[in-house]
Structure formats: structure tokens, C-alpha cells
Tab-separated table of C-alpha atoms in Angstrom:
chain	number	residue	atom	x	y	z
A	1341	MET	CA	-20.115	-31.115	-16.727
A	1342	LYS	CA	-16.401	-30.374	-17.277
A	1343	LEU	CA	-15.191	-27.182	-18.833
A	1344	THR	CA	-14.430	-27.379	-22.633
A	1345	GLY	CA	-10.999	-26.565	-23.974
A	1346	LYS	CA	-12.445	-23.430	-25.621
A	1347	GLU	CA	-13.714	-22.166	-22.279
A	1348	LYS	CA	-10.442	-22.776	-20.543
A	1349	VAL	CA	-8.478	-20.944	-23.294
A	1350	SER	CA	-10.937	-18.049	-23.272
A	1351	TYR	CA	-10.759	-17.743	-19.500
A	1352	GLY	CA	-6.938	-17.811	-19.651
A	1353	LEU	CA	-6.885	-15.149	-22.302
A	1354	GLY	CA	-8.732	-12.892	-19.982
A	1355	ALA	CA	-6.051	-13.446	-17.409
A	1356	VAL	CA	-3.312	-12.487	-20.077
A	1357	GLY	CA	-4.959	-9.115	-20.649
A	1358	LYS	CA	-5.698	-8.426	-16.997
A	1359	ASP	CA	-2.151	-9.033	-15.830
A	1360	MET	CA	-0.644	-7.124	-18.791
A	1361	VAL	CA	-2.600	-4.111	-17.345
A	1362	TYR	CA	-1.545	-4.893	-13.785
A	1363	MET	CA	2.141	-5.309	-14.485
A	1364	LEU	CA	2.338	-2.148	-16.547
A	1365	SER	CA	0.988	-0.132	-13.571
A	1366	ALA	CA	2.643	-2.043	-10.767
A	1367	SER	CA	6.103	-2.179	-12.244
A	1368	TYR	CA	6.385	1.220	-13.970
A	1369	VAL	CA	4.136	3.831	-12.449
A	1370	LEU	CA	6.714	4.787	-9.898
A	1371	TYR	CA	9.441	5.021	-12.641
A	1372	TYR	CA	7.118	6.931	-14.964
A	1373	TYR	CA	6.231	9.679	-12.483
A	1374	GLN	CA	9.500	9.829	-10.469
A	1375	ASP	CA	12.208	9.293	-13.058
A	1376	ILE	CA	10.501	10.659	-16.123
A	1377	LEU	CA	8.125	13.354	-14.838
A	1378	GLY	CA	10.198	14.399	-11.865
A	1379	VAL	CA	7.707	13.804	-9.013
A	1380	SER	CA	9.435	13.345	-5.615
A	1381	ALA	CA	10.056	9.569	-5.059
A	1382	PHE	CA	8.677	9.909	-1.451
A	1383	ALA	CA	5.556	11.635	-2.659
A	1384	MET	CA	4.898	8.802	-5.197
A	1385	GLY	CA	5.463	6.222	-2.442
A	1386	VAL	CA	2.871	7.842	-0.232
A	1387	ILE	CA	0.415	8.055	-3.168
A	1388	LEU	CA	0.764	4.411	-3.920
A	1389	LEU	CA	0.395	3.379	-0.392
A	1390	VAL	CA	-2.631	5.669	0.397
A	1391	ALA	CA	-4.320	4.271	-2.703
A	1392	ARG	CA	-3.959	0.737	-1.391
A	1393	ILE	CA	-5.335	1.768	2.044
A	1394	PHE	CA	-8.277	3.175	0.201
A	1395	ASP	CA	-8.726	-0.200	-1.445
A	1396	ALA	CA	-9.122	-1.767	2.039
A	1397	PHE	CA	-12.552	-0.217	2.034
A	1398	ASN	CA	-13.313	-0.394	-1.704
A	1399	ASP	CA	-12.493	-4.112	-2.378
A	1400	PRO	CA	-14.762	-5.714	0.136
A	1401	ILE	CA	-17.595	-3.335	-0.914
A	1402	MET	CA	-17.062	-4.547	-4.454
A	1403	GLY	CA	-17.165	-8.078	-3.195
A	1404	VAL	CA	-20.651	-7.478	-1.645
A	1405	ILE	CA	-21.818	-5.831	-4.903
A	1406	VAL	CA	-20.866	-8.816	-6.992
A	1407	ALA	CA	-22.365	-11.262	-4.501
A	1408	LYS	CA	-25.678	-9.389	-4.720
A	1409	THR	CA	-25.650	-9.073	-8.610
A	1410	LYS	CA	-28.199	-11.028	-10.523
A	1411	THR	CA	-28.632	-10.449	-14.264
A	1412	ARG	CA	-29.592	-12.532	-17.358
A	1413	TRP	CA	-25.810	-12.557	-18.175
A	1414	GLY	CA	-24.872	-13.963	-14.781
A	1415	LYS	CA	-23.313	-12.609	-11.646
A	1416	PHE	CA	-19.759	-12.024	-12.695
A	1417	ARG	CA	-19.509	-11.166	-16.405
A	1418	PRO	CA	-21.330	-7.818	-16.354
A	1419	TRP	CA	-18.896	-6.454	-13.807
A	1420	LEU	CA	-15.928	-8.137	-15.658
A	1421	LEU	CA	-16.820	-6.169	-18.786
A	1422	ILE	CA	-17.643	-2.916	-17.172
A	1423	GLY	CA	-14.501	-3.003	-15.002
A	1424	THR	CA	-12.281	-3.806	-17.972
A	1425	VAL	CA	-13.503	-0.928	-20.102
A	1426	THR	CA	-13.238	1.561	-17.370
A	1427	ASN	CA	-9.883	0.280	-16.174
A	1428	ALA	CA	-8.502	0.454	-19.695
A	1429	VAL	CA	-9.364	4.066	-19.922
A	1430	MET	CA	-7.858	4.882	-16.570
A	1431	LEU	CA	-4.684	3.051	-17.496
A	1432	TYR	CA	-4.266	5.179	-20.644
A	1433	LEU	CA	-4.984	8.349	-18.768
A	1434	LEU	CA	-2.552	7.337	-15.910
A	1435	TYR	CA	0.348	7.253	-18.531
A	1436	ALA	CA	-0.879	10.286	-20.525
A	1437	ALA	CA	-0.203	13.083	-18.024
A	1438	PRO	CA	-0.542	16.497	-19.871
A	1439	PRO	CA	2.902	18.041	-20.549
A	1440	SER	CA	1.585	21.389	-19.381
A	1441	LEU	CA	1.378	20.091	-15.722
A	1442	ASP	CA	4.265	20.583	-13.377
A	1443	GLY	CA	4.960	20.548	-9.647
A	1444	ASN	CA	1.811	19.912	-7.467
A	1445	GLY	CA	-0.304	19.515	-10.712
A	1446	VAL	CA	1.548	16.336	-11.562
A	1447	VAL	CA	1.331	15.031	-8.051
A	1448	ILE	CA	-2.442	15.623	-8.003
A	1449	TYR	CA	-2.942	14.088	-11.418
A	1450	ALA	CA	-0.935	10.982	-10.337
A	1451	ALA	CA	-2.962	10.601	-7.097
A	1452	VAL	CA	-6.317	10.994	-8.768
A	1453	PHE	CA	-5.805	8.579	-11.739
A	1454	TYR	CA	-3.889	5.993	-9.779
A	1455	ILE	CA	-6.797	5.716	-7.146
A	1456	LEU	CA	-9.305	5.584	-9.994
A	1457	TRP	CA	-7.108	2.885	-11.736
A	1458	GLY	CA	-7.212	0.899	-8.588
A	1459	VAL	CA	-10.949	1.171	-8.098
A	1460	THR	CA	-11.727	0.114	-11.602
A	1461	TYR	CA	-9.198	-2.692	-11.532
A	1462	THR	CA	-11.084	-4.002	-8.477
A	1463	MET	CA	-14.374	-3.939	-10.433
A	1464	MET	CA	-12.863	-6.385	-12.985
A	1465	ASP	CA	-10.511	-8.480	-10.939
A	1466	ILE	CA	-12.916	-9.629	-8.186
A	1467	PRO	CA	-15.464	-11.123	-10.517
A	1468	TYR	CA	-12.763	-12.627	-12.710
A	1469	TRP	CA	-11.240	-14.696	-9.841
A	1470	SER	CA	-14.565	-15.326	-8.140
A	1471	MET	CA	-15.638	-17.382	-11.181
A	1472	VAL	CA	-13.179	-20.123	-10.216
A	1473	PRO	CA	-15.184	-21.691	-7.441
A	1474	ALA	CA	-18.470	-21.001	-9.408
A	1475	PHE	CA	-17.117	-22.761	-12.507
A	1476	THR	CA	-15.946	-25.993	-10.753
A	1477	ASN	CA	-16.318	-28.168	-7.708
A	1478	SER	CA	-13.228	-28.160	-5.450
A	1479	GLY	CA	-10.600	-30.696	-6.337
A	1480	LYS	CA	-8.538	-31.307	-9.528
A	1481	GLU	CA	-10.735	-29.371	-11.928
A	1482	ARG	CA	-10.590	-26.214	-9.879
A	1483	GLU	CA	-6.920	-26.651	-9.214
A	1484	ASN	CA	-6.187	-27.231	-12.900
A	1485	LEU	CA	-8.309	-24.154	-13.894
A	1486	SER	CA	-6.567	-22.025	-11.257
A	1487	ALA	CA	-3.189	-23.209	-12.486
A	1488	LEU	CA	-4.163	-22.376	-16.117
A	1489	ALA	CA	-5.447	-18.966	-15.209
A	1490	ARG	CA	-2.433	-18.146	-13.070
A	1491	SER	CA	-0.093	-19.419	-15.889
A	1492	CYS	CA	-1.867	-17.187	-18.425
A	1493	ALA	CA	-1.680	-14.245	-15.961
A	1494	GLY	CA	2.048	-14.973	-15.752
A	1495	VAL	CA	2.214	-14.802	-19.528
A	1496	GLY	CA	0.671	-11.392	-19.473
A	1497	SER	CA	2.953	-10.113	-16.718
A	1498	ALA	CA	5.930	-11.625	-18.470
A	1499	LEU	CA	5.069	-9.971	-21.880
A	1500	ILE	CA	4.926	-6.543	-20.299
A	1501	SER	CA	8.150	-7.189	-18.434
A	1502	ILE	CA	9.853	-8.326	-21.572
A	1503	VAL	CA	8.632	-5.698	-24.097
A	1504	ALA	CA	7.787	-2.587	-21.999
A	1505	ILE	CA	11.158	-0.631	-21.967
A	1506	ILE	CA	12.255	-1.628	-25.404
A	1507	THR	CA	8.822	-0.787	-26.860
A	1508	VAL	CA	8.707	2.463	-25.008
A	1509	LYS	CA	12.025	3.417	-26.614
A	1510	ALA	CA	11.054	2.293	-30.101
A	1511	ILE	CA	7.666	4.085	-30.037
A	1512	GLY	CA	9.026	7.228	-28.439
A	1513	THR	CA	11.949	7.466	-30.899
A	1514	ALA	CA	9.689	6.842	-33.891
A	1515	ILE	CA	7.317	9.701	-32.833
A	1516	GLU	CA	9.679	12.242	-31.329
A	1517	GLY	CA	12.876	11.533	-33.281
A	1518	ALA	CA	16.158	10.171	-32.197
A	1519	ASP	CA	17.398	13.658	-31.318
A	1520	ALA	CA	14.808	14.157	-28.591
A	1521	SER	CA	15.850	13.819	-24.963
A	1522	SER	CA	15.456	10.481	-23.344
A	1523	LYS	CA	12.702	11.870	-21.015
A	1524	ILE	CA	10.542	13.010	-23.925
A	1525	ILE	CA	11.092	9.744	-25.746
A	1526	GLU	CA	10.093	7.673	-22.704
A	1527	ARG	CA	7.113	9.902	-21.873
A	1528	THR	CA	5.616	9.499	-25.306
A	1529	GLY	CA	6.497	5.753	-25.430
A	1530	PHE	CA	4.787	5.055	-22.216
A	1531	LYS	CA	1.635	6.884	-23.392
A	1532	TYR	CA	1.213	4.813	-26.565
A	1533	LEU	CA	2.268	1.590	-24.986
A	1534	ALA	CA	-0.557	2.148	-22.435
A	1535	LEU	CA	-2.982	2.778	-25.224
A	1536	ILE	CA	-1.965	-0.486	-27.075
A	1537	VAL	CA	-2.265	-2.568	-23.845
A	1538	SER	CA	-5.642	-1.004	-23.064
A	1539	VAL	CA	-7.115	-1.977	-26.432
A	1540	LEU	CA	-5.729	-5.581	-26.111
A	1541	PHE	CA	-7.146	-5.816	-22.513
A	1542	ILE	CA	-10.724	-4.947	-23.764
A	1543	ILE	CA	-10.586	-7.403	-26.786
A	1544	PHE	CA	-9.345	-10.230	-24.522
A	1545	THR	CA	-12.061	-9.608	-21.897
A	1546	ILE	CA	-14.772	-9.509	-24.534
A	1547	ILE	CA	-13.662	-12.988	-25.782
A	1548	THR	CA	-13.825	-14.165	-22.124
A	1549	CYS	CA	-17.258	-12.809	-21.536
A	1550	VAL	CA	-18.648	-14.103	-24.850
A	1551	THR	CA	-17.276	-17.600	-24.467
A	1552	ILE	CA	-17.476	-18.396	-20.749
A	1553	LYS	CA	-20.835	-19.365	-19.205
A	1554	GLU	CA	-21.462	-19.402	-15.549
A	1555	LYS	CA	-22.395	-23.021	-15.285
A	1556	SER	CA	-23.036	-23.127	-11.623
A	1557	SER	CA	-24.588	-20.394	-9.566
A	1558	VAL	CA	-23.659	-20.595	-5.895
A	1559	ASP	CA	-26.556	-19.705	-3.640
A	1560	MET	CA	-24.966	-16.914	-1.574
A	1561	LYS	CA	-26.407	-15.016	1.281
A	1562	THR	CA	-26.062	-11.352	0.993
A	1563	ALA	CA	-24.636	-9.363	3.966
A	1564	SER	CA	-23.467	-6.005	4.930
A	1565	VAL	CA	-19.856	-4.758	4.740
A	1566	LYS	CA	-19.654	-5.206	8.443
A	1567	ASP	CA	-20.836	-8.804	8.152
A	1568	MET	CA	-18.327	-9.454	5.500
A	1569	PHE	CA	-15.406	-8.168	7.496
A	1570	ARG	CA	-16.559	-10.298	10.453
A	1571	ALA	CA	-16.725	-13.305	8.096
A	1572	LEU	CA	-13.192	-12.746	6.970
A	1573	ILE	CA	-12.053	-12.305	10.427
A	1574	GLN	CA	-13.718	-15.586	11.493
A	1575	ASN	CA	-12.117	-17.439	8.551
A	1576	ASP	CA	-8.662	-17.845	10.001
A	1577	GLN	CA	-7.329	-19.628	7.039
A	1578	ALA	CA	-8.295	-16.881	4.718
A	1579	MET	CA	-6.638	-14.319	6.973
A	1580	THR	CA	-3.457	-16.466	7.134
A	1581	MET	CA	-3.353	-16.495	3.382
A	1582	VAL	CA	-3.979	-12.782	3.195
A	1583	ILE	CA	-1.004	-12.099	5.419
A	1584	ALA	CA	1.285	-14.631	3.619
A	1585	ILE	CA	0.334	-13.095	0.183
A	1586	VAL	CA	1.042	-9.564	1.294
A	1587	LEU	CA	4.462	-10.552	2.679
A	1588	VAL	CA	5.606	-12.693	-0.307
A	1589	ASN	CA	4.395	-10.162	-2.891
A	1590	THR	CA	5.987	-7.252	-0.968
A	1591	ALA	CA	9.316	-8.980	-1.111
A	1592	VAL	CA	9.153	-9.614	-4.858
A	1593	TYR	CA	7.669	-6.222	-5.675
A	1594	ILE	CA	10.525	-4.373	-3.828
A	1595	THR	CA	12.978	-6.018	-6.182
A	1596	ASN	CA	10.717	-5.496	-9.195
A	1597	ASN	CA	10.289	-1.842	-8.521
A	1598	LEU	CA	14.071	-1.227	-8.189
A	1599	VAL	CA	15.488	-3.549	-10.862
A	1600	ILE	CA	14.957	-0.896	-13.637
A	1601	TYR	CA	16.882	1.650	-11.490
A	1602	PHE	CA	19.647	-1.036	-10.980
A	1603	PHE	CA	20.142	-1.351	-14.750
A	1604	LYS	CA	19.900	2.383	-15.464
A	1605	TYR	CA	21.941	3.816	-12.678
A	1606	ASP	CA	24.053	0.907	-11.344
A	1607	ILE	CA	25.182	-1.120	-14.282
A	1608	ALA	CA	24.645	2.169	-16.281
A	1609	ASN	CA	25.862	1.597	-19.820
A	1610	ILE	CA	24.555	3.098	-23.071
A	1611	SER	CA	22.571	-0.102	-23.921
A	1612	TRP	CA	20.889	-0.364	-20.466
A	1613	GLN	CA	17.508	-0.807	-22.054
A	1614	ASN	CA	18.708	-3.863	-24.026
A	1615	ASP	CA	20.325	-5.350	-20.972
A	1616	TYR	CA	17.150	-4.811	-18.945
A	1617	THR	CA	15.031	-6.339	-21.698
A	1618	LEU	CA	17.263	-9.341	-21.796
A	1619	PHE	CA	17.211	-9.837	-18.109
A	1620	THR	CA	13.353	-9.412	-17.902
A	1621	THR	CA	12.938	-11.842	-20.889
A	1622	PHE	CA	14.830	-14.587	-18.922
A	1623	SER	CA	12.880	-13.749	-15.667
A	1624	GLY	CA	9.488	-13.745	-17.412
A	1625	GLY	CA	10.359	-16.849	-19.216
A	1626	MET	CA	11.330	-18.642	-15.958
A	1627	GLN	CA	7.958	-17.658	-14.398
A	1628	ILE	CA	6.099	-19.080	-17.305
A	1629	ILE	CA	8.132	-22.277	-17.325
A	1630	ALA	CA	7.511	-22.652	-13.596
A	1631	MET	CA	3.754	-22.257	-13.862
A	1632	MET	CA	3.322	-24.452	-16.852
A	1633	ILE	CA	5.889	-27.109	-16.385
A	1634	LEU	CA	7.639	-26.992	-12.921
A	1635	PHE	CA	4.409	-26.806	-10.877
A	1636	PRO	CA	2.586	-29.804	-12.646
A	1637	LEU	CA	5.828	-31.716	-12.289
A	1638	LEU	CA	6.281	-30.983	-8.590
A	1639	ARG	CA	2.539	-31.681	-8.090
A	1640	ARG	CA	3.232	-35.332	-9.103
A	1641	PHE	CA	5.404	-35.806	-6.019
A	1642	TRP	CA	4.301	-33.433	-3.314
A	1643	ASP	CA	1.152	-31.694	-1.975
A	1644	THR	CA	0.660	-28.030	-2.408
A	1645	ILE	CA	1.864	-27.140	1.122
A	1646	LYS	CA	5.264	-28.866	0.567
A	1647	ILE	CA	5.476	-27.143	-2.796
A	1648	PHE	CA	4.954	-23.817	-0.952
A	1649	TYR	CA	7.999	-24.452	1.194
A	1650	ILE	CA	10.070	-25.530	-1.684
A	1651	SER	CA	9.198	-22.301	-3.506
A	1652	ILE	CA	10.082	-20.047	-0.547
A	1653	PHE	CA	13.393	-21.959	-0.098
A	1654	SER	CA	14.153	-21.338	-3.785
A	1655	ALA	CA	13.395	-17.604	-3.496
A	1656	LEU	CA	15.608	-17.394	-0.412
A	1657	THR	CA	18.403	-19.181	-2.243
A	1658	GLY	CA	18.133	-16.755	-5.098
A	1659	TYR	CA	18.314	-13.708	-2.923
A	1660	LEU	CA	21.288	-15.153	-1.073
A	1661	VAL	CA	23.102	-15.535	-4.330
A	1662	LEU	CA	22.035	-12.052	-5.346
A	1663	LEU	CA	23.370	-10.693	-2.073
A	1664	GLY	CA	26.666	-12.415	-2.620
A	1665	LEU	CA	26.981	-10.867	-6.027
A	1666	ALA	CA	25.843	-7.457	-4.650
A	1667	LEU	CA	28.913	-7.517	-2.384
A	1668	THR	CA	31.100	-7.575	-5.460
A	1669	ARG	CA	31.547	-5.194	-8.346
A	1670	MET	CA	29.861	-7.494	-10.825
A	1671	LYS	CA	28.902	-6.088	-14.194
A	1672	ASN	CA	28.107	-9.154	-16.201
A	1673	ILE	CA	24.361	-9.358	-16.440
A	1674	TYR	CA	24.534	-13.040	-17.387
A	1675	ILE	CA	25.721	-13.876	-13.913
A	1676	LEU	CA	22.417	-12.363	-12.650
A	1677	PHE	CA	20.501	-15.072	-14.413
A	1678	ILE	CA	21.485	-17.410	-11.578
A	1679	PRO	CA	19.577	-15.703	-8.869
A	1680	ALA	CA	16.942	-14.727	-11.353
A	1681	PHE	CA	16.359	-18.478	-12.102
A	1682	PHE	CA	15.747	-19.282	-8.338
A	1683	ILE	CA	13.568	-16.319	-7.516
A	1684	ASN	CA	11.379	-16.339	-10.683
A	1685	ALA	CA	10.785	-19.988	-10.652
A	1686	ALA	CA	9.532	-19.501	-7.053
A	1687	VAL	CA	7.354	-16.595	-7.994
A	1688	GLY	CA	5.794	-18.571	-10.859
A	1689	ILE	CA	4.841	-21.451	-8.663
A	1690	LEU	CA	3.531	-19.241	-5.847
A	1691	ASN	CA	1.289	-17.498	-8.344
A	1692	VAL	CA	-0.432	-20.712	-8.851
A	1693	LEU	CA	-0.528	-21.779	-5.243
A	1694	VAL	CA	-2.056	-18.488	-4.117
A	1695	THR	CA	-5.243	-19.013	-6.038
A	1696	ILE	CA	-5.530	-22.668	-5.046
A	1697	PHE	CA	-5.101	-21.913	-1.360
A	1698	LEU	CA	-7.611	-19.070	-1.508
A	1699	ALA	CA	-10.084	-21.311	-3.320
A	1700	ASN	CA	-9.711	-23.913	-0.471
A	1701	THR	CA	-10.425	-21.210	2.134
A	1702	VAL	CA	-13.765	-20.675	0.436
A	1703	ASP	CA	-14.771	-24.209	1.288
A	1704	TYR	CA	-13.239	-23.873	4.793
A	1705	GLY	CA	-15.279	-20.733	5.403
A	1706	GLU	CA	-18.539	-22.382	4.200
A	1707	TRP	CA	-17.736	-25.343	6.484
A	1708	LYS	CA	-16.942	-23.108	9.464
A	1709	ASN	CA	-19.324	-20.192	9.182
A	1710	LYS	CA	-22.106	-21.810	7.124
A	1711	ARG	CA	-21.774	-19.191	4.459
A	1712	ARG	CA	-20.041	-19.266	1.148
A	1713	ASP	CA	-18.258	-15.922	0.548
A	1714	GLU	CA	-16.086	-16.568	-2.512
A	1715	SER	CA	-16.496	-12.919	-3.904
A	1716	VAL	CA	-15.417	-11.502	-0.577
A	1717	ILE	CA	-12.433	-13.815	-0.151
A	1718	PHE	CA	-11.289	-13.290	-3.663
A	1719	SER	CA	-11.744	-9.623	-3.196
A	1720	MET	CA	-9.051	-9.939	-0.596
A	1721	GLN	CA	-6.685	-11.504	-3.219
A	1722	THR	CA	-7.119	-8.236	-5.241
A	1723	PHE	CA	-6.645	-6.037	-2.118
A	1724	VAL	CA	-3.657	-7.803	-0.782
A	1725	VAL	CA	-1.802	-7.853	-3.977
A	1726	LYS	CA	-2.285	-4.165	-4.425
A	1727	LEU	CA	-1.425	-3.508	-0.767
A	1728	ALA	CA	1.854	-5.337	-1.281
A	1729	SER	CA	2.671	-3.322	-4.383
A	1730	GLY	CA	1.819	-0.139	-2.343
A	1731	ILE	CA	4.153	-1.127	0.543
A	1732	ALA	CA	6.906	-2.226	-1.805
A	1733	ALA	CA	6.590	1.052	-3.747
A	1734	LEU	CA	6.933	3.028	-0.434
A	1735	VAL	CA	10.016	1.068	0.457
A	1736	ALA	CA	11.577	1.577	-3.023
A	1737	SER	CA	10.667	5.261	-2.955
A	1738	ILE	CA	12.435	5.721	0.330
A	1739	CYS	CA	15.463	3.962	-1.021
A	1740	LEU	CA	15.491	6.320	-4.042
A	1741	SER	CA	15.019	9.364	-1.858
A	1742	VAL	CA	17.688	8.501	0.694
A	1743	PHE	CA	20.279	7.600	-1.921
A	1744	SER	CA	19.235	10.320	-4.373
A	1745	ILE	CA	18.621	7.944	-7.313
A	1746	GLY	CA	16.867	9.184	-10.477
A	1747	GLY	CA	14.258	11.887	-10.621
A	1748	ALA	CA	15.798	14.428	-12.905
A	1749	SER	CA	13.704	17.477	-13.696
A	1750	THR	CA	11.346	17.181	-16.560
A	1751	ASP	CA	12.800	20.076	-18.401
A	1752	GLU	CA	16.296	18.754	-18.066
A	1753	VAL	CA	17.656	17.241	-21.295
A	1754	VAL	CA	18.974	13.854	-20.483
A	1755	THR	CA	20.924	12.228	-23.265
A	1756	GLU	CA	23.764	10.400	-21.499
A	1757	VAL	CA	24.058	7.528	-18.983
A	1758	VAL	CA	24.048	8.745	-15.406
A	1759	LYS	CA	25.988	6.586	-12.950
A	1760	ALA	CA	24.875	6.525	-9.388
A	1761	SER	CA	27.484	7.220	-6.506
A	1762	ASP	CA	29.095	4.247	-4.820
A	1763	THR	CA	26.893	4.886	-1.733
A	1764	ALA	CA	23.779	4.870	-3.698
A	1765	VAL	CA	24.830	1.592	-5.464
A	1766	ILE	CA	25.386	-0.078	-2.142
A	1767	GLY	CA	22.048	1.107	-0.812
A	1768	LEU	CA	20.185	0.091	-3.870
A	1769	ARG	CA	21.709	-3.418	-3.875
A	1770	MET	CA	21.011	-3.965	-0.088
A	1771	THR	CA	17.469	-2.815	-0.389
A	1772	MET	CA	16.812	-5.226	-3.270
A	1773	THR	CA	18.180	-8.211	-1.268
A	1774	ILE	CA	18.220	-8.069	2.462
A	1775	ILE	CA	14.725	-6.567	2.954
A	1776	PRO	CA	13.009	-9.119	0.648
A	1777	MET	CA	14.861	-12.002	2.479
A	1778	VAL	CA	13.654	-10.862	5.920
A	1779	VAL	CA	10.066	-10.429	4.647
A	1780	LEU	CA	10.039	-13.969	3.008
A	1781	VAL	CA	11.276	-15.600	6.282
A	1782	ILE	CA	8.432	-13.938	8.233
A	1783	ALA	CA	5.993	-15.146	5.631
A	1784	VAL	CA	6.953	-18.738	5.875
A	1785	LEU	CA	6.997	-18.736	9.688
A	1786	ILE	CA	3.372	-17.431	9.772
A	1787	PHE	CA	2.227	-19.835	7.075
A	1788	LYS	CA	3.851	-22.882	8.939
A	1789	LYS	CA	2.263	-21.771	12.196
A	1790	LYS	CA	-1.238	-21.022	11.011
A	1791	TYR	CA	-2.158	-22.809	7.732
A	1792	CYS	CA	-3.880	-26.142	8.324
A	1793	LEU	CA	-5.699	-27.022	5.166
A	1794	THR	CA	-3.906	-30.163	4.243
A	1795	GLU	CA	-5.294	-32.447	1.627
A	1796	LYS	CA	-6.661	-34.707	4.404
A	1797	LYS	CA	-8.406	-31.761	5.991
A	1798	LEU	CA	-9.809	-30.609	2.710
A	1799	ALA	CA	-11.171	-34.078	1.932
A	1800	GLU	CA	-12.919	-34.145	5.387
A	1801	ILE	CA	-14.475	-30.625	4.718
A	1802	GLY	CA	-15.576	-31.844	1.248
A	1803	LEU	CA	-17.358	-34.827	2.674
A	1804	GLU	CA	-19.099	-32.824	5.265
A	1805	LEU	CA	-20.239	-30.293	2.574
A	1806	GLY	CA	-21.554	-33.120	0.438
A	1807	LYS	CA	-19.073	-32.313	-2.356
A	1808	GLU	CA	-16.943	-34.705	-4.465
A	1809	LYS	CA	-13.343	-34.395	-3.769
């Protein structure tokens, strides 16, 4: 029986809330603690990366727990709800660091609550994506549901990218007053923005849990963590996708982490928040259009593997254009829309492809290893995305440290625009362009050499598994 429109919308709504939370953490936690609270950029980079290494052990364990769960409400929904509520609380606390903390106290606070945020995000994210194979048979319905969920996730990410900084300024100014320093305004603004996003996140997930029914219960064998790691290693296609996802997301997240510093300290005008919001509005809009319109359009003419190559080529084109602009003294933000078009269109399409490819590796793993480990494989999606954000944050923090960008003391009253030095500007621009290009090239070379799940191969696997393709 096919999913109803109501179920699809409800499932997509859960993705909107989920990625609103993720984007607020992934894109702004470094900026919040380093630029607003004055924590060392390198210290924050280490914290973010260590938290991701911790997830290497936490995520597969959560996959095992989900796989073993049996309740009257199903396997996935209980953890989806529990993870959402606890993660919403952790998100708020992450952006509500007490003003009395300073020095090592802020560092410890950031480390504790960022790790707890990652743990609770895993509790929610794994069951959410693991529901995709459980809802559908492989084929068009799964692909369409994956595309819908990814599109909705893109909407959630785009919403935060668009409204975050301008909302932070508006809320902070309304509460603290226009005469307060920019640091105090931003600190208060982030606190209450996190509260708003957390509440919306819980509401959206409740709608998902109430509406969605687990129509098919896959008979899964339980195994130890050691067995699960072995299964993942044996699934060469899942490992290929894990590596590709890490590399692609690392490239994108490096740019995402630094773009706010680019507008604040490179372009550096009094209305930088408005310029940043305009840019992120265009970028977020392009991702949504790519997921909802460009991907279905391209899918009419090419298979998913060819679309993957097209997307990588588009991203590389965007970075090449951005590199060319970086070698000039460009100040017109509208010119930046050109590389933003190519890069964000690619990101939107790749967001859809990732879930499709991972869902395909679930079937491949069942065919090869005689065990269907969808929770474990989808737990890797959670881990690799967070790992990529950790690596990217470390790269960005090294850039900020080396070139002394941002990070004013929390007791310093900052009311004017601060322009970075010429050396810092060059370093910032090169880090945002050259490193992501190199990482993307490595990703496409590994994918081309290792990934073999063509439509023909998937059809053969489906027939052998007795499934309808």
C-alpha cells in the first residue's frame, strides 16, 4: 500500500524541524563561541572534531539499539520522539551559556553541551532516516520519499541560513536595546532563536510521530557492535558512500563556516548582516529549487550516478568562479550570486542523492551479507555528516587562528565594523575556495572507482531478493 499524501507531508515536516536544528548548530556554533564569547578558534575546532570522533562509537551503538527496539508504537517512533525532546533541550543550553562563565569555564561548557547535543541528535536522526526503507520497497516510491524528505530538510536548513543572523540582531536589539554592544545583542539573540527553533522542532516531530505508521517491519537480526562494524566493513558500497559523503560535506561545510566571517570581516560594511542575509537567502533558495525542481528534471534524462557527476562538476565550476573573484578586490555581493548558483544547486541535488545511494546500499548489504542493517547504515549517515562538520570546523578554526580573524574578548564593547588585514582577507578567501575544490576532486575520484550500484545492478539485486523493482 502506497503512502498517503498526509503521511508524506508529515514525514517531510519532521525533516524541516530536524535540519533547522542541525543547521543552527553546524553553521553557527563556532561563530557563537569564538567570535561572540571569545573562546579560542583552535580550541573550538578541537572540541568540534573530538565530539565527532566520540560519535564514531555512539552512532553505531544507537543503530544497534534502534534495531533491537520493539514497542507497541513501533521500532522507530519512540526514539524519534525521545531524541527530539532531549536534543531540543541541549540545543537551547548550547546557546545559553551563562554570562558569568569565562576562560576555561566557557570552553568546558561548550565541550559538554556540544557533545550532549551530538548524542541526542543521533537518538533522533538514526530512527528518522531508518524509516525510509521500512516505509517503502526499493524503487520509485523510496526514491520519491527520499527526495521529498531531503527537499524538506533543505527547506529547514535554508530557513535557518536565511533568518538566523537577521533574527538574532532583531531579537537581541529588542531585548537589550540598540545601545548595547554588538556582542551582547548577538549573545541574547542566539539564546532566544535557539529556544524558538527548539519548540518548533518538538511540534514538527510530534506531528510526524502521530501521523506516520510503520507499515512494514523489516525482520532484522540483532548483533553486537563488533558484528555491526564488521557488516559495515563488508559492505563496500556503504563504505564508499561514507567516504564520499564525508568529503563532499567537508568541502561545503568549510565554506559555510567561513562565509559569515567573510561578510563581517572581509566585505565589512555597516550593513553586513543584511548583505549576509541576502546572500544566504539566494543560496538557500537555490538549494530548495535544486531539490524540488532540478533533481526531478534531471532524473527524467539521466540516472542517479550521472546526476552525481553533473552535481560535482557544477560545484567545482562554482568554486572556480569564486576563486577567480577571490583574486580580485570584488565588493559587489551580487556578483557572488554566480558561484553561489552553481555550488548551492549542486548541494541541493547531492542532498537527495545521498539518501538514495545509502538506501540502495541497504539492499546491497542484504544481498551480499544476508542481513538487512538499515539502522546501522543510516546511522553512518548521521556520523559522517557530523564528522564532516567537525573536520570543516577544525579547518575553519585553523584559518581563523592563523590569520587572527574575529574572537574579540567578551568584555570588549564592539560597536563598529572591523576590517580584516589584507593578509587575513587573502587567507580567508583561499581557504574558502582551494581546499574545498581539492576535497571535491578526491571525492569524485573515489566514487568513480568504487561505486558500482547502477540501475541494472540494483534491478538484479532486487530480483534475487524477491523484491519488486
